[in-house]
Amino acid sequence: MTADYLTLTEKTLSELLPSEDTRERSLIESMKYSLEAGGKRVRPRLVFEFSALCGGDPESAACFACAVEMIHTYSLIHDDLPCMDDDDMRRGKPSNHRVFGEDIALLAGDALLTLAFETLSSDRAAKAAGDRACRLASKTLAAYAGATGMVGGQVIDLESEGKSAPLEVLREMDYKKTACLIKAACELGCLSAGAGEKELRAASLYGESIGIAFQIQDDILDCTATDEELGKPVGSDSENGKSTYVSLLGIEKCRELVDELTEKAIKALDVFENDASSLREFALELAQRRK
Ligand code: GRG
């Protein structure tokens, strides 16, 4: 599955990107630069894995997987901008605005966000997954990525800078900023395969649990990894005066929390009749990631 989903993700993304042979070439190059900058493709993998677990075929999941990755990529481009985190490096390379300028980077993010929903409403997606699945996927992705999901989480993050945020604020911020999009990927995988309510609820719980664990692991890595491992300067959270799980609870407690959440995610997979070992292993892999 790992190699297959990666190949299909790369192939579909390049098919969905507009041609560079236009007057707005710099915009398309900027979108492509970040889409192909070496991301781990965690979210597409979740879409493909849940789709397969629910009996879907890869083509019905492909547009959904790429739509989630487009949203993820736009969020990283915008997050690196000077008006947000002002980061010069991402995935070991200069961040988008350092290469293309702030104006084009901002627009590349906007265009990726738009392309995600164009993809979900495309004939290709409808032919592969069906109209109903596409409508539900758009609704789900919009809800998790928008004002009450990822973008909302980013606002809580910006407004807590320089303050010591209590744990409940941090919990809400991390749920929205990070876990919501991961949860969306899991749900979209099920939707692409026409799964039922019981499976959707289980995928949602799995996504929420590994999503929060993913953010706590990110906080741990910000204190324990090297710049080379992360592809960006470590320690940025404490430099920006941000409260994190590590600053509030300490590393040991954070590691325990990651393990508990990973167990919870694995338990949620019990409802599936098909073999869920690949998603079990993926949850464990993410809990131990070093980048
Ligand atoms: C809408 C501007 C805006 C931001 C939304 C997602 C986000 C909020 C900001 C991005 C920065 C950040 C640290 C987000 C937390 C989620 C996270 C750990 C993202 C990194 O995901 P990976 O590790 O990235 O999957 P790769 O590079 O592998 O794709």
PDB file of N, CA and C in Angstrom, residues 193-261:
ATOM      1  N   ALA A 193     -15.531   5.404  -0.309  1.00  0.00           N
ATOM      2  CA  ALA A 193     -15.913   3.991  -0.479  1.00  0.00           C
ATOM      3  C   ALA A 193     -17.377   3.751  -0.137  1.00  0.00           C
ATOM      4  N   GLY A 194     -18.121   4.814   0.148  1.00  0.00           N
ATOM      5  CA  GLY A 194     -19.547   4.659   0.476  1.00  0.00           C
ATOM      6  C   GLY A 194     -19.789   3.933   1.795  1.00  0.00           C
ATOM      7  N   ALA A 195     -18.894   4.129   2.760  1.00  0.00           N
ATOM      8  CA  ALA A 195     -19.020   3.422   4.048  1.00  0.00           C
ATOM      9  C   ALA A 195     -20.218   3.926   4.861  1.00  0.00           C
ATOM     10  N   GLY A 196     -20.634   3.143   5.836  1.00  0.00           N
ATOM     11  CA  GLY A 196     -21.786   3.501   6.672  1.00  0.00           C
ATOM     12  C   GLY A 196     -21.387   4.345   7.878  1.00  0.00           C
ATOM     13  N   GLU A 197     -22.404   4.734   8.654  1.00  0.00           N
ATOM     14  CA  GLU A 197     -22.237   5.613   9.828  1.00  0.00           C
ATOM     15  C   GLU A 197     -21.257   5.053  10.851  1.00  0.00           C
ATOM     16  N   LYS A 198     -21.376   3.749  11.110  1.00  0.00           N
ATOM     17  CA  LYS A 198     -20.530   3.128  12.144  1.00  0.00           C
ATOM     18  C   LYS A 198     -19.046   3.255  11.765  1.00  0.00           C
ATOM     19  N   GLU A 199     -18.750   3.008  10.512  1.00  0.00           N
ATOM     20  CA  GLU A 199     -17.360   3.088  10.043  1.00  0.00           C
ATOM     21  C   GLU A 199     -16.875   4.547  10.064  1.00  0.00           C
ATOM     22  N   LEU A 200     -17.775   5.466   9.659  1.00  0.00           N
ATOM     23  CA  LEU A 200     -17.399   6.889   9.660  1.00  0.00           C
ATOM     24  C   LEU A 200     -17.056   7.369  11.068  1.00  0.00           C
ATOM     25  N   ARG A 201     -17.887   6.941  12.026  1.00  0.00           N
ATOM     26  CA  ARG A 201     -17.625   7.362  13.423  1.00  0.00           C
ATOM     27  C   ARG A 201     -16.289   6.823  13.913  1.00  0.00           C
ATOM     28  N   ALA A 202     -16.001   5.589  13.559  1.00  0.00           N
ATOM     29  CA  ALA A 202     -14.733   4.975  14.007  1.00  0.00           C
ATOM     30  C   ALA A 202     -13.543   5.686  13.355  1.00  0.00           C
ATOM     31  N   ALA A 203     -13.678   5.999  12.058  1.00  0.00           N
ATOM     32  CA  ALA A 203     -12.584   6.689  11.346  1.00  0.00           C
ATOM     33  C   ALA A 203     -12.364   8.070  11.955  1.00  0.00           C
ATOM     34  N   SER A 204     -13.473   8.702  12.336  1.00  0.00           N
ATOM     35  CA  SER A 204     -13.408  10.022  12.920  1.00  0.00           C
ATOM     36  C   SER A 204     -12.658   9.994  14.261  1.00  0.00           C
ATOM     37  N   LEU A 205     -12.976   8.992  15.069  1.00  0.00           N
ATOM     38  CA  LEU A 205     -12.300   8.858  16.367  1.00  0.00           C
ATOM     39  C   LEU A 205     -10.817   8.540  16.182  1.00  0.00           C
ATOM     40  N   TYR A 206     -10.527   7.656  15.236  1.00  0.00           N
ATOM     41  CA  TYR A 206      -9.123   7.328  14.926  1.00  0.00           C
ATOM     42  C   TYR A 206      -8.386   8.606  14.512  1.00  0.00           C
ATOM     43  N   GLY A 207      -8.997   9.375  13.581  1.00  0.00           N
ATOM     44  CA  GLY A 207      -8.349  10.584  13.062  1.00  0.00           C
ATOM     45  C   GLY A 207      -8.131  11.625  14.139  1.00  0.00           C
ATOM     46  N   GLU A 208      -9.151  11.804  14.971  1.00  0.00           N
ATOM     47  CA  GLU A 208      -9.023  12.797  16.048  1.00  0.00           C
ATOM     48  C   GLU A 208      -7.898  12.389  17.016  1.00  0.00           C
ATOM     49  N   SER A 209      -7.847  11.101  17.344  1.00  0.00           N
ATOM     50  CA  SER A 209      -6.840  10.647  18.321  1.00  0.00           C
ATOM     51  C   SER A 209      -5.429  10.747  17.752  1.00  0.00           C
ATOM     52  N   ILE A 210      -5.220  10.235  16.521  1.00  0.00           N
ATOM     53  CA  ILE A 210      -3.843  10.350  15.992  1.00  0.00           C
ATOM     54  C   ILE A 210      -3.514  11.804  15.656  1.00  0.00           C
ATOM     55  N   GLY A 211      -4.549  12.601  15.359  1.00  0.00           N
ATOM     56  CA  GLY A 211      -4.320  14.015  15.039  1.00  0.00           C
ATOM     57  C   GLY A 211      -3.790  14.779  16.245  1.00  0.00           C
ATOM     58  N   ILE A 212      -4.389  14.543  17.408  1.00  0.00           N
ATOM     59  CA  ILE A 212      -3.904  15.244  18.610  1.00  0.00           C
ATOM     60  C   ILE A 212      -2.520  14.684  18.985  1.00  0.00           C
ATOM     61  N   ALA A 213      -2.375  13.358  18.870  1.00  0.00           N
ATOM     62  CA  ALA A 213      -1.060  12.748  19.155  1.00  0.00           C
ATOM     63  C   ALA A 213       0.004  13.334  18.212  1.00  0.00           C
ATOM     64  N   PHE A 214      -0.373  13.567  16.954  1.00  0.00           N
ATOM     65  CA  PHE A 214       0.551  14.114  15.946  1.00  0.00           C
ATOM     66  C   PHE A 214       1.056  15.489  16.387  1.00  0.00           C
ATOM     67  N   GLN A 215       0.140  16.322  16.905  1.00  0.00           N
ATOM     68  CA  GLN A 215       0.538  17.658  17.345  1.00  0.00           C
ATOM     69  C   GLN A 215       1.413  17.590  18.605  1.00  0.00           C
ATOM     70  N   ILE A 216       1.057  16.684  19.532  1.00  0.00           N
ATOM     71  CA  ILE A 216       1.887  16.578  20.747  1.00  0.00           C
ATOM     72  C   ILE A 216       3.290  16.098  20.344  1.00  0.00           C
ATOM     73  N   GLN A 217       3.340  15.138  19.402  1.00  0.00           N
ATOM     74  CA  GLN A 217       4.635  14.650  18.922  1.00  0.00           C
ATOM     75  C   GLN A 217       5.399  15.800  18.252  1.00  0.00           C
ATOM     76  N   ASP A 218       4.678  16.672  17.541  1.00  0.00           N
ATOM     77  CA  ASP A 218       5.310  17.840  16.916  1.00  0.00           C
ATOM     78  C   ASP A 218       5.948  18.742  17.977  1.00  0.00           C
ATOM     79  N   ASP A 219       5.226  18.934  19.081  1.00  0.00           N
ATOM     80  CA  ASP A 219       5.763  19.751  20.181  1.00  0.00           C
ATOM     81  C   ASP A 219       7.001  19.079  20.789  1.00  0.00           C
ATOM     82  N   ILE A 220       6.933  17.736  20.916  1.00  0.00           N
ATOM     83  CA  ILE A 220       8.098  17.008  21.469  1.00  0.00           C
ATOM     84  C   ILE A 220       9.288  17.179  20.526  1.00  0.00           C
ATOM     85  N   LEU A 221       9.027  17.024  19.209  1.00  0.00           N
ATOM     86  CA  LEU A 221      10.124  17.129  18.232  1.00  0.00           C
ATOM     87  C   LEU A 221      10.714  18.534  18.202  1.00  0.00           C
ATOM     88  N   ASP A 222       9.875  19.540  18.437  1.00  0.00           N
ATOM     89  CA  ASP A 222      10.370  20.916  18.441  1.00  0.00           C
ATOM     90  C   ASP A 222      11.423  21.110  19.554  1.00  0.00           C
ATOM     91  N   CYS A 223      11.366  20.235  20.582  1.00  0.00           N
ATOM     92  CA  CYS A 223      12.361  20.348  21.668  1.00  0.00           C
ATOM     93  C   CYS A 223      13.460  19.296  21.563  1.00  0.00           C
ATOM     94  N   THR A 224      13.234  18.211  20.825  1.00  0.00           N
ATOM     95  CA  THR A 224      14.203  17.107  20.883  1.00  0.00           C
ATOM     96  C   THR A 224      14.863  16.778  19.544  1.00  0.00           C
ATOM     97  N   ALA A 225      14.277  17.218  18.425  1.00  0.00           N
ATOM     98  CA  ALA A 225      14.855  16.840  17.120  1.00  0.00           C
ATOM     99  C   ALA A 225      15.926  17.846  16.712  1.00  0.00           C
ATOM    100  N   THR A 226      16.634  17.522  15.622  1.00  0.00           N
ATOM    101  CA  THR A 226      17.628  18.469  15.102  1.00  0.00           C
ATOM    102  C   THR A 226      17.003  19.252  13.937  1.00  0.00           C
ATOM    103  N   ASP A 227      17.636  20.354  13.559  1.00  0.00           N
ATOM    104  CA  ASP A 227      17.158  21.148  12.410  1.00  0.00           C
ATOM    105  C   ASP A 227      17.107  20.279  11.158  1.00  0.00           C
ATOM    106  N   GLU A 228      18.121  19.391  11.005  1.00  0.00           N
ATOM    107  CA  GLU A 228      18.193  18.553   9.800  1.00  0.00           C
ATOM    108  C   GLU A 228      17.016  17.581   9.764  1.00  0.00           C
ATOM    109  N   GLU A 229      16.694  16.982  10.937  1.00  0.00           N
ATOM    110  CA  GLU A 229      15.580  16.031  10.961  1.00  0.00           C
ATOM    111  C   GLU A 229      14.264  16.703  10.562  1.00  0.00           C
ATOM    112  N   LEU A 230      14.035  17.905  11.091  1.00  0.00           N
ATOM    113  CA  LEU A 230      12.751  18.567  10.851  1.00  0.00           C
ATOM    114  C   LEU A 230      12.715  19.393   9.558  1.00  0.00           C
ATOM    115  N   GLY A 231      13.885  19.716   9.027  1.00  0.00           N
ATOM    116  CA  GLY A 231      13.927  20.528   7.803  1.00  0.00           C
ATOM    117  C   GLY A 231      13.578  21.985   8.055  1.00  0.00           C
ATOM    118  N   LYS A 232      13.623  22.399   9.325  1.00  0.00           N
ATOM    119  CA  LYS A 232      13.372  23.808   9.700  1.00  0.00           C
ATOM    120  C   LYS A 232      13.998  24.016  11.081  1.00  0.00           C
ATOM    121  N   PRO A 233      14.204  25.245  11.495  1.00  0.00           N
ATOM    122  CA  PRO A 233      14.841  25.447  12.801  1.00  0.00           C
ATOM    123  C   PRO A 233      13.971  24.907  13.940  1.00  0.00           C
ATOM    124  N   VAL A 234      14.567  24.136  14.850  1.00  0.00           N
ATOM    125  CA  VAL A 234      13.804  23.640  16.000  1.00  0.00           C
ATOM    126  C   VAL A 234      13.751  24.737  17.069  1.00  0.00           C
ATOM    127  N   GLY A 235      12.894  24.560  18.050  1.00  0.00           N
ATOM    128  CA  GLY A 235      12.805  25.503  19.163  1.00  0.00           C
ATOM    129  C   GLY A 235      12.017  26.749  18.825  1.00  0.00           C
ATOM    130  N   SER A 236      11.312  26.740  17.658  1.00  0.00           N
ATOM    131  CA  SER A 236      10.608  27.961  17.249  1.00  0.00           C
ATOM    132  C   SER A 236       9.442  28.275  18.191  1.00  0.00           C
ATOM    133  N   ASP A 237       8.831  27.235  18.784  1.00  0.00           N
ATOM    134  CA  ASP A 237       7.690  27.478  19.663  1.00  0.00           C
ATOM    135  C   ASP A 237       8.092  28.312  20.882  1.00  0.00           C
ATOM    136  N   SER A 238       9.200  27.896  21.540  1.00  0.00           N
ATOM    137  CA  SER A 238       9.579  28.651  22.733  1.00  0.00           C
ATOM    138  C   SER A 238      10.073  30.048  22.355  1.00  0.00           C
ATOM    139  N   GLU A 239      10.752  30.146  21.175  1.00  0.00           N
ATOM    140  CA  GLU A 239      11.191  31.475  20.722  1.00  0.00           C
ATOM    141  C   GLU A 239      10.002  32.416  20.487  1.00  0.00           C
ATOM    142  N   ASN A 240       8.908  31.836  19.965  1.00  0.00           N
ATOM    143  CA  ASN A 240       7.721  32.669  19.698  1.00  0.00           C
ATOM    144  C   ASN A 240       6.869  32.853  20.953  1.00  0.00           C
ATOM    145  N   GLY A 241       7.362  32.385  22.090  1.00  0.00           N
ATOM    146  CA  GLY A 241       6.633  32.532  23.354  1.00  0.00           C
ATOM    147  C   GLY A 241       5.324  31.768  23.372  1.00  0.00           C
ATOM    148  N   LYS A 242       5.297  30.593  22.709  1.00  0.00           N
ATOM    149  CA  LYS A 242       4.046  29.830  22.643  1.00  0.00           C
ATOM    150  C   LYS A 242       3.992  28.767  23.729  1.00  0.00           C
ATOM    151  N   SER A 243       2.804  28.600  24.328  1.00  0.00           N
ATOM    152  CA  SER A 243       2.614  27.452  25.212  1.00  0.00           C
ATOM    153  C   SER A 243       2.457  26.231  24.325  1.00  0.00           C
ATOM    154  N   THR A 244       3.051  25.138  24.744  1.00  0.00           N
ATOM    155  CA  THR A 244       2.855  23.874  24.020  1.00  0.00           C
ATOM    156  C   THR A 244       2.558  22.806  25.061  1.00  0.00           C
ATOM    157  N   TYR A 245       2.184  21.629  24.598  1.00  0.00           N
ATOM    158  CA  TYR A 245       1.977  20.531  25.539  1.00  0.00           C
ATOM    159  C   TYR A 245       3.242  20.295  26.367  1.00  0.00           C
ATOM    160  N   VAL A 246       4.420  20.417  25.698  1.00  0.00           N
ATOM    161  CA  VAL A 246       5.671  20.152  26.420  1.00  0.00           C
ATOM    162  C   VAL A 246       5.905  21.215  27.488  1.00  0.00           C
ATOM    163  N   SER A 247       5.656  22.503  27.149  1.00  0.00           N
ATOM    164  CA  SER A 247       5.918  23.545  28.151  1.00  0.00           C
ATOM    165  C   SER A 247       4.939  23.424  29.324  1.00  0.00           C
ATOM    166  N   LEU A 248       3.741  22.922  29.070  1.00  0.00           N
ATOM    167  CA  LEU A 248       2.757  22.817  30.162  1.00  0.00           C
ATOM    168  C   LEU A 248       2.878  21.514  30.961  1.00  0.00           C
ATOM    169  N   LEU A 249       3.234  20.417  30.254  1.00  0.00           N
ATOM    170  CA  LEU A 249       3.173  19.112  30.936  1.00  0.00           C
ATOM    171  C   LEU A 249       4.526  18.408  31.085  1.00  0.00           C
ATOM    172  N   GLY A 250       5.517  18.849  30.329  1.00  0.00           N
ATOM    173  CA  GLY A 250       6.820  18.162  30.373  1.00  0.00           C
ATOM    174  C   GLY A 250       6.842  17.004  29.371  1.00  0.00           C
ATOM    175  N   ILE A 251       8.083  16.629  28.959  1.00  0.00           N
ATOM    176  CA  ILE A 251       8.222  15.648  27.870  1.00  0.00           C
ATOM    177  C   ILE A 251       7.682  14.265  28.237  1.00  0.00           C
ATOM    178  N   GLU A 252       7.958  13.824  29.476  1.00  0.00           N
ATOM    179  CA  GLU A 252       7.538  12.455  29.834  1.00  0.00           C
ATOM    180  C   GLU A 252       6.030  12.300  29.763  1.00  0.00           C
ATOM    181  N   LYS A 253       5.315  13.253  30.352  1.00  0.00           N
ATOM    182  CA  LYS A 253       3.843  13.209  30.335  1.00  0.00           C
ATOM    183  C   LYS A 253       3.335  13.269  28.882  1.00  0.00           C
ATOM    184  N   CYS A 254       4.019  14.059  28.049  1.00  0.00           N
ATOM    185  CA  CYS A 254       3.609  14.162  26.642  1.00  0.00           C
ATOM    186  C   CYS A 254       3.777  12.824  25.940  1.00  0.00           C
ATOM    187  N   ARG A 255       4.886  12.138  26.230  1.00  0.00           N
ATOM    188  CA  ARG A 255       5.092  10.819  25.592  1.00  0.00           C
ATOM    189  C   ARG A 255       3.992   9.856  26.019  1.00  0.00           C
ATOM    190  N   GLU A 256       3.612   9.922  27.315  1.00  0.00           N
ATOM    191  CA  GLU A 256       2.515   9.048  27.795  1.00  0.00           C
ATOM    192  C   GLU A 256       1.223   9.362  27.053  1.00  0.00           C
ATOM    193  N   LEU A 257       0.963  10.673  26.884  1.00  0.00           N
ATOM    194  CA  LEU A 257      -0.275  11.070  26.191  1.00  0.00           C
ATOM    195  C   LEU A 257      -0.293  10.572  24.746  1.00  0.00           C
ATOM    196  N   VAL A 258       0.851  10.678  24.069  1.00  0.00           N
ATOM    197  CA  VAL A 258       0.929  10.192  22.678  1.00  0.00           C
ATOM    198  C   VAL A 258       0.606   8.698  22.652  1.00  0.00           C
ATOM    199  N   ASP A 259       1.163   7.942  23.608  1.00  0.00           N
ATOM    200  CA  ASP A 259       0.902   6.486  23.642  1.00  0.00           C
ATOM    201  C   ASP A 259      -0.578   6.206  23.918  1.00  0.00           C
ATOM    202  N   GLU A 260      -1.163   6.956  24.860  1.00  0.00           N
ATOM    203  CA  GLU A 260      -2.591   6.722  25.189  1.00  0.00           C
ATOM    204  C   GLU A 260      -3.483   7.005  23.979  1.00  0.00           C
ATOM    205  N   LEU A 261      -3.200   8.132  23.310  1.00  0.00           N
ATOM    206  CA  LEU A 261      -4.027   8.508  22.147  1.00  0.00           C
ATOM    207  C   LEU A 261      -3.852   7.506  21.008  1.00  0.00           C
TER     208      LEU A 261
END
